[in-house]
Coordinates of C-alpha atoms in Angstrom, one line a residue:
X1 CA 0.0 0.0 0.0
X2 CA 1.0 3.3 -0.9
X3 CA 1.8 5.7 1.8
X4 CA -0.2 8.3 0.2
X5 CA -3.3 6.0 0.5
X6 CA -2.7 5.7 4.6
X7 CA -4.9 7.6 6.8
X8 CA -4.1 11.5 7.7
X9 CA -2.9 11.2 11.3
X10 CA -1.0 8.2 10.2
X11 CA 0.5 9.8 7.0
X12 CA 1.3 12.5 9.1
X13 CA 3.2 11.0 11.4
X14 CA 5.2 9.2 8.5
X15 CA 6.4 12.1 7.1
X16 CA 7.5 14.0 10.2
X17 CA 10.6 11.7 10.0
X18 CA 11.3 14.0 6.7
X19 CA 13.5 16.9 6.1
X20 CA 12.3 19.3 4.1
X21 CA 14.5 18.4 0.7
X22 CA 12.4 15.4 0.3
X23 CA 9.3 16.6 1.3
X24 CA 9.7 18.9 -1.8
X25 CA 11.3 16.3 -3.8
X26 CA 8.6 13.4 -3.0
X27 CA 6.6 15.7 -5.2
X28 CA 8.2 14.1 -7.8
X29 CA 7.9 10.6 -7.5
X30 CA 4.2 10.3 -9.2
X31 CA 1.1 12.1 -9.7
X32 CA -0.6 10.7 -6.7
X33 CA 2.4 11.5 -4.2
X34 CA 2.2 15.8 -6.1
X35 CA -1.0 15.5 -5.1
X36 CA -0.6 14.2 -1.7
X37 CA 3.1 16.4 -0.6
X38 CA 0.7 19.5 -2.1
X39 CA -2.1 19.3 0.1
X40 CA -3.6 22.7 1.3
X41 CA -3.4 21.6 5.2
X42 CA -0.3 19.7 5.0
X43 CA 1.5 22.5 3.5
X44 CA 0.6 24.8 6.1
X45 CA 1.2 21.9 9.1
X46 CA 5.3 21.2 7.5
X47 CA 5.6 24.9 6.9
X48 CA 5.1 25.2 11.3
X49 CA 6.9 22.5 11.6
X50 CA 9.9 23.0 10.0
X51 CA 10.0 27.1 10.3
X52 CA 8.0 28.2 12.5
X53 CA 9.7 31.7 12.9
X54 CA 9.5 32.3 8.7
X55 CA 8.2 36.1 8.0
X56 CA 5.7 34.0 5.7
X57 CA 4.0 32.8 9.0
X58 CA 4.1 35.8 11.2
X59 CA 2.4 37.8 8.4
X60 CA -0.3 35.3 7.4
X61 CA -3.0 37.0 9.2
X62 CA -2.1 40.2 7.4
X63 CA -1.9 37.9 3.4
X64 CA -5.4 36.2 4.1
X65 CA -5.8 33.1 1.7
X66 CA -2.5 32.0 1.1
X67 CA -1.0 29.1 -1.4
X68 CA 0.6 27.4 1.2
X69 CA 2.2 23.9 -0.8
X70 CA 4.2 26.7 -2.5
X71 CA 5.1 28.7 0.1
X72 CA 6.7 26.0 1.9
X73 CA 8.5 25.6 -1.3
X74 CA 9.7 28.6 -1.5
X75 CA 10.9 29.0 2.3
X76 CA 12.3 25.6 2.4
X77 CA 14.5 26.7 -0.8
X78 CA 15.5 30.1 1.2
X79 CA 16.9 28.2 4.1
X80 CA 18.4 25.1 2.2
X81 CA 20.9 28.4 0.4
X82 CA 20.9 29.7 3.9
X83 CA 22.1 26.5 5.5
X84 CA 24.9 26.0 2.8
X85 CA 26.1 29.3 3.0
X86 CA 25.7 29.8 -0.8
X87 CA 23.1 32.6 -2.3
X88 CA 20.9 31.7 -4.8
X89 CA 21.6 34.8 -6.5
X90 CA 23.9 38.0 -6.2
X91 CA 22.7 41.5 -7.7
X92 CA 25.2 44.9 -8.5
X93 CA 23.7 47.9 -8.8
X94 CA 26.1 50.7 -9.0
X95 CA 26.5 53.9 -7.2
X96 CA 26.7 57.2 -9.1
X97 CA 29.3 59.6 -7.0
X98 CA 31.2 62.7 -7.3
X99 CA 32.7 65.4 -6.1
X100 CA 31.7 67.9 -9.0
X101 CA 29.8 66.4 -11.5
X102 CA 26.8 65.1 -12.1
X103 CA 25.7 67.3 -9.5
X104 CA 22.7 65.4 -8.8
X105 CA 25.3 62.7 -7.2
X106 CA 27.6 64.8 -5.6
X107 CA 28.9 64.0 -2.1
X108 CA 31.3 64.4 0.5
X109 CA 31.5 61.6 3.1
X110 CA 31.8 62.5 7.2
X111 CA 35.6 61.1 8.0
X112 CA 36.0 58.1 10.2
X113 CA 38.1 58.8 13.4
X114 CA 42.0 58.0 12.6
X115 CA 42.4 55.1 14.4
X116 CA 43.0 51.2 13.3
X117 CA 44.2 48.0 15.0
X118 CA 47.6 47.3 15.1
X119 CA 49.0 43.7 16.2
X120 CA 53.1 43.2 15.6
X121 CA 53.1 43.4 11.3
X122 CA 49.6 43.1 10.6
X123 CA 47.0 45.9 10.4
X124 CA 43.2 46.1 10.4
X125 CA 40.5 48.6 9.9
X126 CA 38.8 49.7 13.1
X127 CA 36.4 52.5 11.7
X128 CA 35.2 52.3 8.1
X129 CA 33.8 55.6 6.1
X130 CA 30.2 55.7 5.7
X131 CA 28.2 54.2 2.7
X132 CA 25.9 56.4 0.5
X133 CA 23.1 54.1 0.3
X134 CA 20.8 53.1 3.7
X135 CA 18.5 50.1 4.3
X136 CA 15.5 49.0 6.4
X137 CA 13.0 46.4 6.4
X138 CA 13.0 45.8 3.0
X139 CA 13.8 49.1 1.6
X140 CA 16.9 50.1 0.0
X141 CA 17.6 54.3 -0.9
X142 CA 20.9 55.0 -3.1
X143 CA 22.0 57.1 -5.9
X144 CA 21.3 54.9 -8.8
X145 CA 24.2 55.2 -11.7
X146 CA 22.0 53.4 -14.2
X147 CA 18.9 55.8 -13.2
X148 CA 21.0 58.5 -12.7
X149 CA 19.0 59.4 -10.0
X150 CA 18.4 58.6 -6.4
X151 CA 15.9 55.6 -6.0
X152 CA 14.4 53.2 -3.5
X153 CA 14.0 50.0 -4.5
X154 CA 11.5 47.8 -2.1
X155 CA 13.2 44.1 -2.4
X156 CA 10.5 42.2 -1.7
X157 CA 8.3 43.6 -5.0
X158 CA 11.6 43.8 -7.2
X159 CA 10.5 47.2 -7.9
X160 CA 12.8 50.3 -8.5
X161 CA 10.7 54.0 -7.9
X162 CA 13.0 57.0 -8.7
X163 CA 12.7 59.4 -5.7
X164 CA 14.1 62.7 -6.2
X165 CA 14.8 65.3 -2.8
X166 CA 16.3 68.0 -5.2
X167 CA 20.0 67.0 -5.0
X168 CA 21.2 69.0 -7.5
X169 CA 21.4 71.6 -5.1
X170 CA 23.0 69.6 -2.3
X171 CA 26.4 68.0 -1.1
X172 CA 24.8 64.8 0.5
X173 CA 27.4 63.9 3.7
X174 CA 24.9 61.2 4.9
X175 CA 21.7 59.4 4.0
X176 CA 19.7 56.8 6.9
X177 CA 16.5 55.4 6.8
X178 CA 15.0 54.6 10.0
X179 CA 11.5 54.4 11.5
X180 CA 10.3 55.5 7.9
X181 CA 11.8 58.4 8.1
X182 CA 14.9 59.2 5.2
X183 CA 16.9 62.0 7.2
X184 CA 19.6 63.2 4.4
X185 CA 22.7 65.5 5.8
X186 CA 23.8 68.1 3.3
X187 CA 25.6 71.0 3.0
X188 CA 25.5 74.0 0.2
X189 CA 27.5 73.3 -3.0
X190 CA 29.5 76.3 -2.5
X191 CA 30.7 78.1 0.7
X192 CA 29.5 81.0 2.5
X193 CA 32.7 82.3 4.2
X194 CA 36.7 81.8 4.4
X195 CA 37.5 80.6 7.6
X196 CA 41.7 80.9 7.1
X197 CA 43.7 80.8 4.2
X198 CA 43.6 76.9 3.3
X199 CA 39.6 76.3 4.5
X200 CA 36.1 77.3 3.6
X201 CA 33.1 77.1 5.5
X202 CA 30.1 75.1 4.6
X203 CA 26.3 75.7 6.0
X204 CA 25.1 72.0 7.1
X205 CA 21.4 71.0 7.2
X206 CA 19.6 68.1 7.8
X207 CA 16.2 67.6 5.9
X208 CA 13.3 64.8 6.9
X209 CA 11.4 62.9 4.6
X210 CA 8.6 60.5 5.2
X211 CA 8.8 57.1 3.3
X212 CA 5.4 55.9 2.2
X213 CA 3.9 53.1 0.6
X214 CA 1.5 53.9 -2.7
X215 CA -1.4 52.0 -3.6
X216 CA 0.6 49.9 -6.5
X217 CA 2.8 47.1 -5.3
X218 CA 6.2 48.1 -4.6
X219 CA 5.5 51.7 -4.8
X220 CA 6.9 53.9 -2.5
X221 CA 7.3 57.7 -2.2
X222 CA 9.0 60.5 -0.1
X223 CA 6.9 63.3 1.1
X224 CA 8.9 66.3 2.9
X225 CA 8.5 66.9 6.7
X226 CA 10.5 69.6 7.3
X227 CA 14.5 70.9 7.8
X228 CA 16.9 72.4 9.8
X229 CA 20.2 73.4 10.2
X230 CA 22.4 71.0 12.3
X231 CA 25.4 73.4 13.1
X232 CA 25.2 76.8 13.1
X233 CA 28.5 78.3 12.5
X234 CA 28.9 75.5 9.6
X235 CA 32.1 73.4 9.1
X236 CA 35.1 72.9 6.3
X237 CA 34.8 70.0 4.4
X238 CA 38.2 67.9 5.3
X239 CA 39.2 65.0 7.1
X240 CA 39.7 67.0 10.4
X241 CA 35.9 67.9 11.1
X242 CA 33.6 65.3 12.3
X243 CA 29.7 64.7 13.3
X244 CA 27.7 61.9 14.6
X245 CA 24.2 61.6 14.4
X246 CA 21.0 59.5 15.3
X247 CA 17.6 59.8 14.3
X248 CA 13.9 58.3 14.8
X249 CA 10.7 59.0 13.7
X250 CA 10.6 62.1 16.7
X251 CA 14.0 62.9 17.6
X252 CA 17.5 63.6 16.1
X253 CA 20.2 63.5 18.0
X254 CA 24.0 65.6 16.9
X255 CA 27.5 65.2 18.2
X256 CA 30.1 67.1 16.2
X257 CA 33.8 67.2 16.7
X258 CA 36.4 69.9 15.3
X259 CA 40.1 71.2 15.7
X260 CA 40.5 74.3 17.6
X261 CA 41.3 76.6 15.1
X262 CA 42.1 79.3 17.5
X263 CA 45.1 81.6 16.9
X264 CA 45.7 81.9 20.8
X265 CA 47.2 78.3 20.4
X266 CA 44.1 76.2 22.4
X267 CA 44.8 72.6 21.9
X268 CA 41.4 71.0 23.0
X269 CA 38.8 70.4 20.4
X270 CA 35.3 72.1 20.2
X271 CA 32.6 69.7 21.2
X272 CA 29.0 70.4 20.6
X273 CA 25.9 67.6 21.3
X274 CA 22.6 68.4 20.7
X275 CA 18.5 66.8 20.4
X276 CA 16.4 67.7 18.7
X277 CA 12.5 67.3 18.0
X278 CA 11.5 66.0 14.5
X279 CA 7.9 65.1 14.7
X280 CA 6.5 68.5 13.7
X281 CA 6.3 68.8 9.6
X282 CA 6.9 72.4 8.8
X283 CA 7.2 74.3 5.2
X284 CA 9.8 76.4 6.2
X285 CA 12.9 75.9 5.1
X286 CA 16.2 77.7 6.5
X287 CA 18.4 76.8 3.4
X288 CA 16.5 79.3 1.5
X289 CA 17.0 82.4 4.2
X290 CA 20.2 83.0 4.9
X291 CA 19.6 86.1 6.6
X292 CA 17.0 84.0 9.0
X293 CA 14.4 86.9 8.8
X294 CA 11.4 84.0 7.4
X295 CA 12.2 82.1 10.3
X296 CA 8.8 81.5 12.3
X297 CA 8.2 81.8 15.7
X298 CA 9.4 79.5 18.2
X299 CA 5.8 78.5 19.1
X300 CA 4.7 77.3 15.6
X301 CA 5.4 73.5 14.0
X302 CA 8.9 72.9 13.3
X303 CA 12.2 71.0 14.7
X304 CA 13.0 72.4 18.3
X305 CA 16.0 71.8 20.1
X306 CA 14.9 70.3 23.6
X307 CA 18.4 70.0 24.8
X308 CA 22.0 71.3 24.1
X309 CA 24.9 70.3 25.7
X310 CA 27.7 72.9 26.9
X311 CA 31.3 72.5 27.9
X312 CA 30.1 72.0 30.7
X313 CA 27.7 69.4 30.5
X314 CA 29.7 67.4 28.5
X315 CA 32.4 67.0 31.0
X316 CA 29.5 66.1 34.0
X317 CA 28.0 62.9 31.7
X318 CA 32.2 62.2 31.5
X319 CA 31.5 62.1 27.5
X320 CA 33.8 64.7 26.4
X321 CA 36.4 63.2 23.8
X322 CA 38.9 65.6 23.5
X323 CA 41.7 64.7 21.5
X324 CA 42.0 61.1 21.4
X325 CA 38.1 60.2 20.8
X326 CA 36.9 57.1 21.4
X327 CA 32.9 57.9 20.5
X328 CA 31.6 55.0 18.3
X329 CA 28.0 56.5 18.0
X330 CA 24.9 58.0 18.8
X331 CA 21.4 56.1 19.4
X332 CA 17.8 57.5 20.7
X333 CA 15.3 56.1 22.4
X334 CA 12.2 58.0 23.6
X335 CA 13.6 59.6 26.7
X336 CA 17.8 59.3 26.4
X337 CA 20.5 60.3 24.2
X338 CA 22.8 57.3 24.3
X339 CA 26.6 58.0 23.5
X340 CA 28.7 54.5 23.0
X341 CA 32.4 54.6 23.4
X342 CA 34.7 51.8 22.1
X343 CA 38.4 51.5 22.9
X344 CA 40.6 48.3 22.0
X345 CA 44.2 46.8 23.3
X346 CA 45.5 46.8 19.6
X347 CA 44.7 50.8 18.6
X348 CA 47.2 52.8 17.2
X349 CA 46.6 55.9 14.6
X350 CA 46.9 59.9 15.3
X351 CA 44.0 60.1 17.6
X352 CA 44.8 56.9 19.8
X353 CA 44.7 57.4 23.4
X354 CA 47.5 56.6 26.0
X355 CA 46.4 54.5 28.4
X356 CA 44.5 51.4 26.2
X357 CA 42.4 49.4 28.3
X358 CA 43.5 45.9 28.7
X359 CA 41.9 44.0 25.8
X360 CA 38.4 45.6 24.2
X361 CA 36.1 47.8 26.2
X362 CA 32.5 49.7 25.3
X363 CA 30.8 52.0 27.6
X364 CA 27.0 53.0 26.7
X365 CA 26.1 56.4 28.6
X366 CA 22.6 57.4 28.7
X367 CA 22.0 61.3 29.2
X368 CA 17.9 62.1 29.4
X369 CA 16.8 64.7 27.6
X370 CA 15.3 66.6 30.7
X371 CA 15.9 66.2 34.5
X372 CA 16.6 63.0 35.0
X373 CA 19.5 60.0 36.0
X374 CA 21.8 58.8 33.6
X375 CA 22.6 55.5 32.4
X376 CA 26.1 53.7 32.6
X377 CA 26.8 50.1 31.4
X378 CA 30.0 48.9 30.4
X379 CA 32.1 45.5 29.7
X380 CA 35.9 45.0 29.6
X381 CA 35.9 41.7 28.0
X382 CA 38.0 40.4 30.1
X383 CA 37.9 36.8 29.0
X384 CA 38.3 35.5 25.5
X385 CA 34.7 35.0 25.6
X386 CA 32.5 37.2 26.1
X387 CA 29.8 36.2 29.2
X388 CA 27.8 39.1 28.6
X389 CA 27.0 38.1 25.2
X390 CA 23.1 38.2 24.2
X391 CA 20.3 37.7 21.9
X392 CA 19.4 41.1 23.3
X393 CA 20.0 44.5 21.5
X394 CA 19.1 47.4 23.6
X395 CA 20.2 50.7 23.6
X396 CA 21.0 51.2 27.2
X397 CA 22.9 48.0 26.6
X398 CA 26.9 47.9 25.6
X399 CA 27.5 46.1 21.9
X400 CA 28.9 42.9 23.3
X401 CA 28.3 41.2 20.1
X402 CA 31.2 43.0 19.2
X403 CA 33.7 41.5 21.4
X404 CA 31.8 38.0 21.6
X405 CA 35.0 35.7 20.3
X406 CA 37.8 37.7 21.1
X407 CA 40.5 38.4 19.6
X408 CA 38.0 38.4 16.6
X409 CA 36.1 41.8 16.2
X410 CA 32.7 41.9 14.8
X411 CA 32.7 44.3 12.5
X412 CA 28.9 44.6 11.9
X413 CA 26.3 42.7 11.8
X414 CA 22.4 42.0 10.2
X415 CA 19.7 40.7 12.5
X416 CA 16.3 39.3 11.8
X417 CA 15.7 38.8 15.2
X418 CA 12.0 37.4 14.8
X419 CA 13.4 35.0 12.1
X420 CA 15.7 33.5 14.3
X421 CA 18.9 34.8 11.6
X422 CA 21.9 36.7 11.9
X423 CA 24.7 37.6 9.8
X424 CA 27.7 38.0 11.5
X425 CA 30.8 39.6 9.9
X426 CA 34.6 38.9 12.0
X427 CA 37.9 39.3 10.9
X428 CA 41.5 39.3 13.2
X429 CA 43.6 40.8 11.2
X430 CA 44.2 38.9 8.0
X431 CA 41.1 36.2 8.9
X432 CA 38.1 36.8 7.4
X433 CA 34.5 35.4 7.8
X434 CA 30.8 36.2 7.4
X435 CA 28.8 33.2 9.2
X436 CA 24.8 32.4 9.5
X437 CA 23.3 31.7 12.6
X438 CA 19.7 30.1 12.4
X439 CA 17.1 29.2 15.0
X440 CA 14.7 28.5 13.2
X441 CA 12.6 26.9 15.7
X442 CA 10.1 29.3 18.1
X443 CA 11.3 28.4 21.7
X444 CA 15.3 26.6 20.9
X445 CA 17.3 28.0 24.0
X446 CA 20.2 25.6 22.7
X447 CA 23.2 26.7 19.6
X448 CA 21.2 26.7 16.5
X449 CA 23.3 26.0 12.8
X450 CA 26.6 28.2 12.7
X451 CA 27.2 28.5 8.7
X452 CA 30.0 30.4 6.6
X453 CA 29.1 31.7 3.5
X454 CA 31.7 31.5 0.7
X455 CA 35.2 33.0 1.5
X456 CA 34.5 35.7 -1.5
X457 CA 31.5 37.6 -0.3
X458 CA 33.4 39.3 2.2
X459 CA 35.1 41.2 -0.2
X460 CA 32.1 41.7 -2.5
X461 CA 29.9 42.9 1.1
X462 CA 32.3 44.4 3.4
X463 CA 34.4 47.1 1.9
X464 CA 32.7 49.8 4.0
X465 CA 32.2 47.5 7.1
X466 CA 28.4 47.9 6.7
X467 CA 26.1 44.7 6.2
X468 CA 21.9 44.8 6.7
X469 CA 19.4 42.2 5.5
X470 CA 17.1 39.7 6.7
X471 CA 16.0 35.8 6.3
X472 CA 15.9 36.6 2.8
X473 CA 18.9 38.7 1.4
X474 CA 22.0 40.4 2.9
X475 CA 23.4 43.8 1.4
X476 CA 27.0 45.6 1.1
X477 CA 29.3 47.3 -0.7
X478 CA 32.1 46.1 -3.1
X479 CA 35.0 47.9 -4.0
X480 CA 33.8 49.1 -7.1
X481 CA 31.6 51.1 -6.0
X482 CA 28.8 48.5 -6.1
X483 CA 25.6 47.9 -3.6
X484 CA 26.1 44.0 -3.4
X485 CA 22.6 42.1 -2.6
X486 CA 23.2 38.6 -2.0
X487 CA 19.8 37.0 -2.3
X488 CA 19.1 33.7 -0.6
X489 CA 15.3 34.0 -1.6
X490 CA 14.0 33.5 -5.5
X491 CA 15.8 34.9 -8.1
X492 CA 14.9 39.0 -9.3
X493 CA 13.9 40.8 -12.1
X494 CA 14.6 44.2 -10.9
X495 CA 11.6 47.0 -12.7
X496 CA 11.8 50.6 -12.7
X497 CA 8.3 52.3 -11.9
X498 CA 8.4 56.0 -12.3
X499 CA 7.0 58.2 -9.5
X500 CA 6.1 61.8 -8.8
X501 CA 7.1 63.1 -5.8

């Protein structure tokens, strides 16, 4: 007797003792086991069994009536590339950017401290410039060099809409995408004052765009919110001046960093740190008065600063970084302003301190925007291991994840945290690896798979130190000035749908 001619329960339980390879390949054996391995109900039942944690399953209440024979089929494809550490696909889209011309591209990049890791012969990168192209759930915003244009492209639909936030008449320093809110930091293309005889001074704003979904699949828009200037005696464009930012759907959060120029021979740098409130769309827009006589009263919609930060306050939070910085970044929550340091055994460069802590050490400081305690966590890593190490990313909590196999650094990493799938990227030195971790089951407390993907991606995904993604693709950066997507999920044909904006 044919299993497929066995009662449910019983048939069932038969093919529980089956991965999910030859559940998709018993398809093939005749027409009566297709029809029995593409049941409606059994589709659904191996799809829970086998991934429980699958986006495909925590959004079926959201799709309705749903193929499910072919959604396990697709899934169990996803994870068998996943598992082998091989993508079924990889897709280049090149970035269009300049200096000059086309103006519509042109950028200049915020400088990474000057600082790298230093161990007997061998060097490695411990800060990484910026990329010029930001991600979230599914969405990816870059200047396009085939579009020649800026574009987002929504993965999931395979659909490119051109976007278009008037660059022509800006010098993008930074893009990010977060919340569904675009925040793009610009200055003018051409400078409003001489600040010595080698430097010129550029005004910097920030402007905030809403992302939002169209009615057509895949379609996807930015509507302006509003913009303001993020530093009001504006900066040279050079490697010397820096600024670190954060930003969610309400706030925006500002550290900058530059030399004292002063001709009285002051050594210490001037620190600024700043919050600000984004929620309020407002036409106004200070780029276009100079002379700041349009400006609105202080009462109306618009960004407000709710706190800055002087000299003085700077050196109560202890957060001042003076001349040997060890800031690795900004992050917001509703009520805190968190500033994360990072210092390492192996650091050597121009802006290296003097006393290194003894092998890798993060500090997180939370400063509340109003009256209020601040927060302080911070790990040494004083074993090889990590014990700190979590599933749990929390701003108030220190990146452990970055210390978790010492002396490997993790560079960066992509989690899909309700998928059960991270991405991690580790090098020490001249070893190099991006590995999988899956737990694909609901409740597993225990290691799940540990997989390496192919020893080449790293240098197709990691030239900026910058990797995002999900269960279903991861994105980088080549050296050629590529965005590298590295799908795991069915293959793409990428189309372009015009939009207005």
């Amino acid at each position: 007797m044919s299993i497929t001619a066995l009662p449910n329960d019983i048939f069932l339980l038969i093919i529980a003792y089956l991965s999910p390879k030859e559940l998709i390949l018993s398809r093939r054996v005749s027409k009566q086991f297709h029809d029995a391995f593409t049941e409606f109900e059994l589709g659904r039942h191996v799809l829970v069994q086998h991934y429980p944690r699958a986006r495909e399953l925590r959004h079926a209440d959201q799709n309705g009536s749903l193929d499910w024979p072919s959604l396990f089929a697709k899934v169990a494809g996803r994870y068998h590339h996943l598992k082998s550490g091989i993508p079924r696909s990889v897709e280049k889209l090149p970035l269009a950017r300049s200096f000059i011309v086309p103006q519509w591209s042109q950028n200049y990049g915020v400088a990474p401290w000057q600082r790298h890791l230093q161990f007997g012969e061998k060097e490695a990168p411990f800060h990484y410039p910026d990329t010029l192209w930001t991600y979230e759930e599914g969405l990816l915003i870059f200047p396009s060099a085939d579009l020649q244009r800026y574009a987002v492209y929504d993965l999931d639909a395979g659909i490119v809409s051109e976007v278009n936030f008037d660059p022509e008449k800006k010098l993008v320093r930074r893009l990010r995408l977060h919340e569904r809110v675009l925040v793009v930091e610009w200055c003018e293309n051409h400078p409003y004052h001489q600040l010595n005889e080698n430097e010129m001074v550029y005004r910097h704003f920030a402007t905030a765009y809403d992302v939002v979904k169209g009615a057509a699949e895949g379609e996807w828009r930015i509507a302006f919110r509003n913009e303001w200037k993020i530093h009001f005696l504006g900066m040279p464009l050079n490697s010397r001046d820096r600024f670190f930012s954060y930003h969610t759907s309400q706030k925006y959060a500002l550290y900058v960093w530059q030399p004292n120029r002063s001709a009285w021979g002051e050594d210490e740098p001037i620190e600024a740190l700043a919050v600000w409130d984004i929620s309020s769309p407002s036409p106004y827009l200070p780029s276009q008065d100079p002379s700041g006589n349009g400006k609105p009263d202080g009462s109306l919609e618009g960004p407000k600063v709710v706190r800055r930060f002087s000299f003085k306050d700077l050196d109560f939070y202890m957060i001042r970084q003076r001349s040997t910085p060890v800031l690795r970044g900004l992050e917001l929550d509703d009520g805190h302003v968190y500033v994360i340091e990072e210092d390492h055994r192996w650091i050597v460069g121009q802006q290296a301190g003097h006393a290194l802590p003894r092998l890798h050490k993060f500090k997180t400081i939370g400063i509340p925007f109003t009256i209020g305690p601040m927060w302080v966590d911070s790990c040494g890593a004083d074993r090889d291991i990590c014990q700190r190490v979590s599933d749990s990313r929390r701003h108030h909590l220190t990146p452990c994840w970055r210390h978790e196999e010492f002396p490997y650094l993790t560079i960066t990493e992509a989690r899909d945290a309700k998928a059960g799938v991270v991405f991690s990227a580790r090098n020490c030195f001249m070893l190099e690896s991006i590995s999988i971790s899956l737990k694909p089951e609901a409740h597993r407390t225990e290691p799940g798979y540990e997989i390496s993907l192919r020893d080449d991606l790293w240098q197709q995904l990691l030239e900026k130190g910058k990797i995002c993604g999900d269960e279903r693709w991861l994105i980088g950066e080549n050296s050629n000035q590529e965005v590298v997507i590295a799908h795991f999920d069915r293959e793409r044909k990428m189309r372009v749908q015009e939009l207005k904006t």
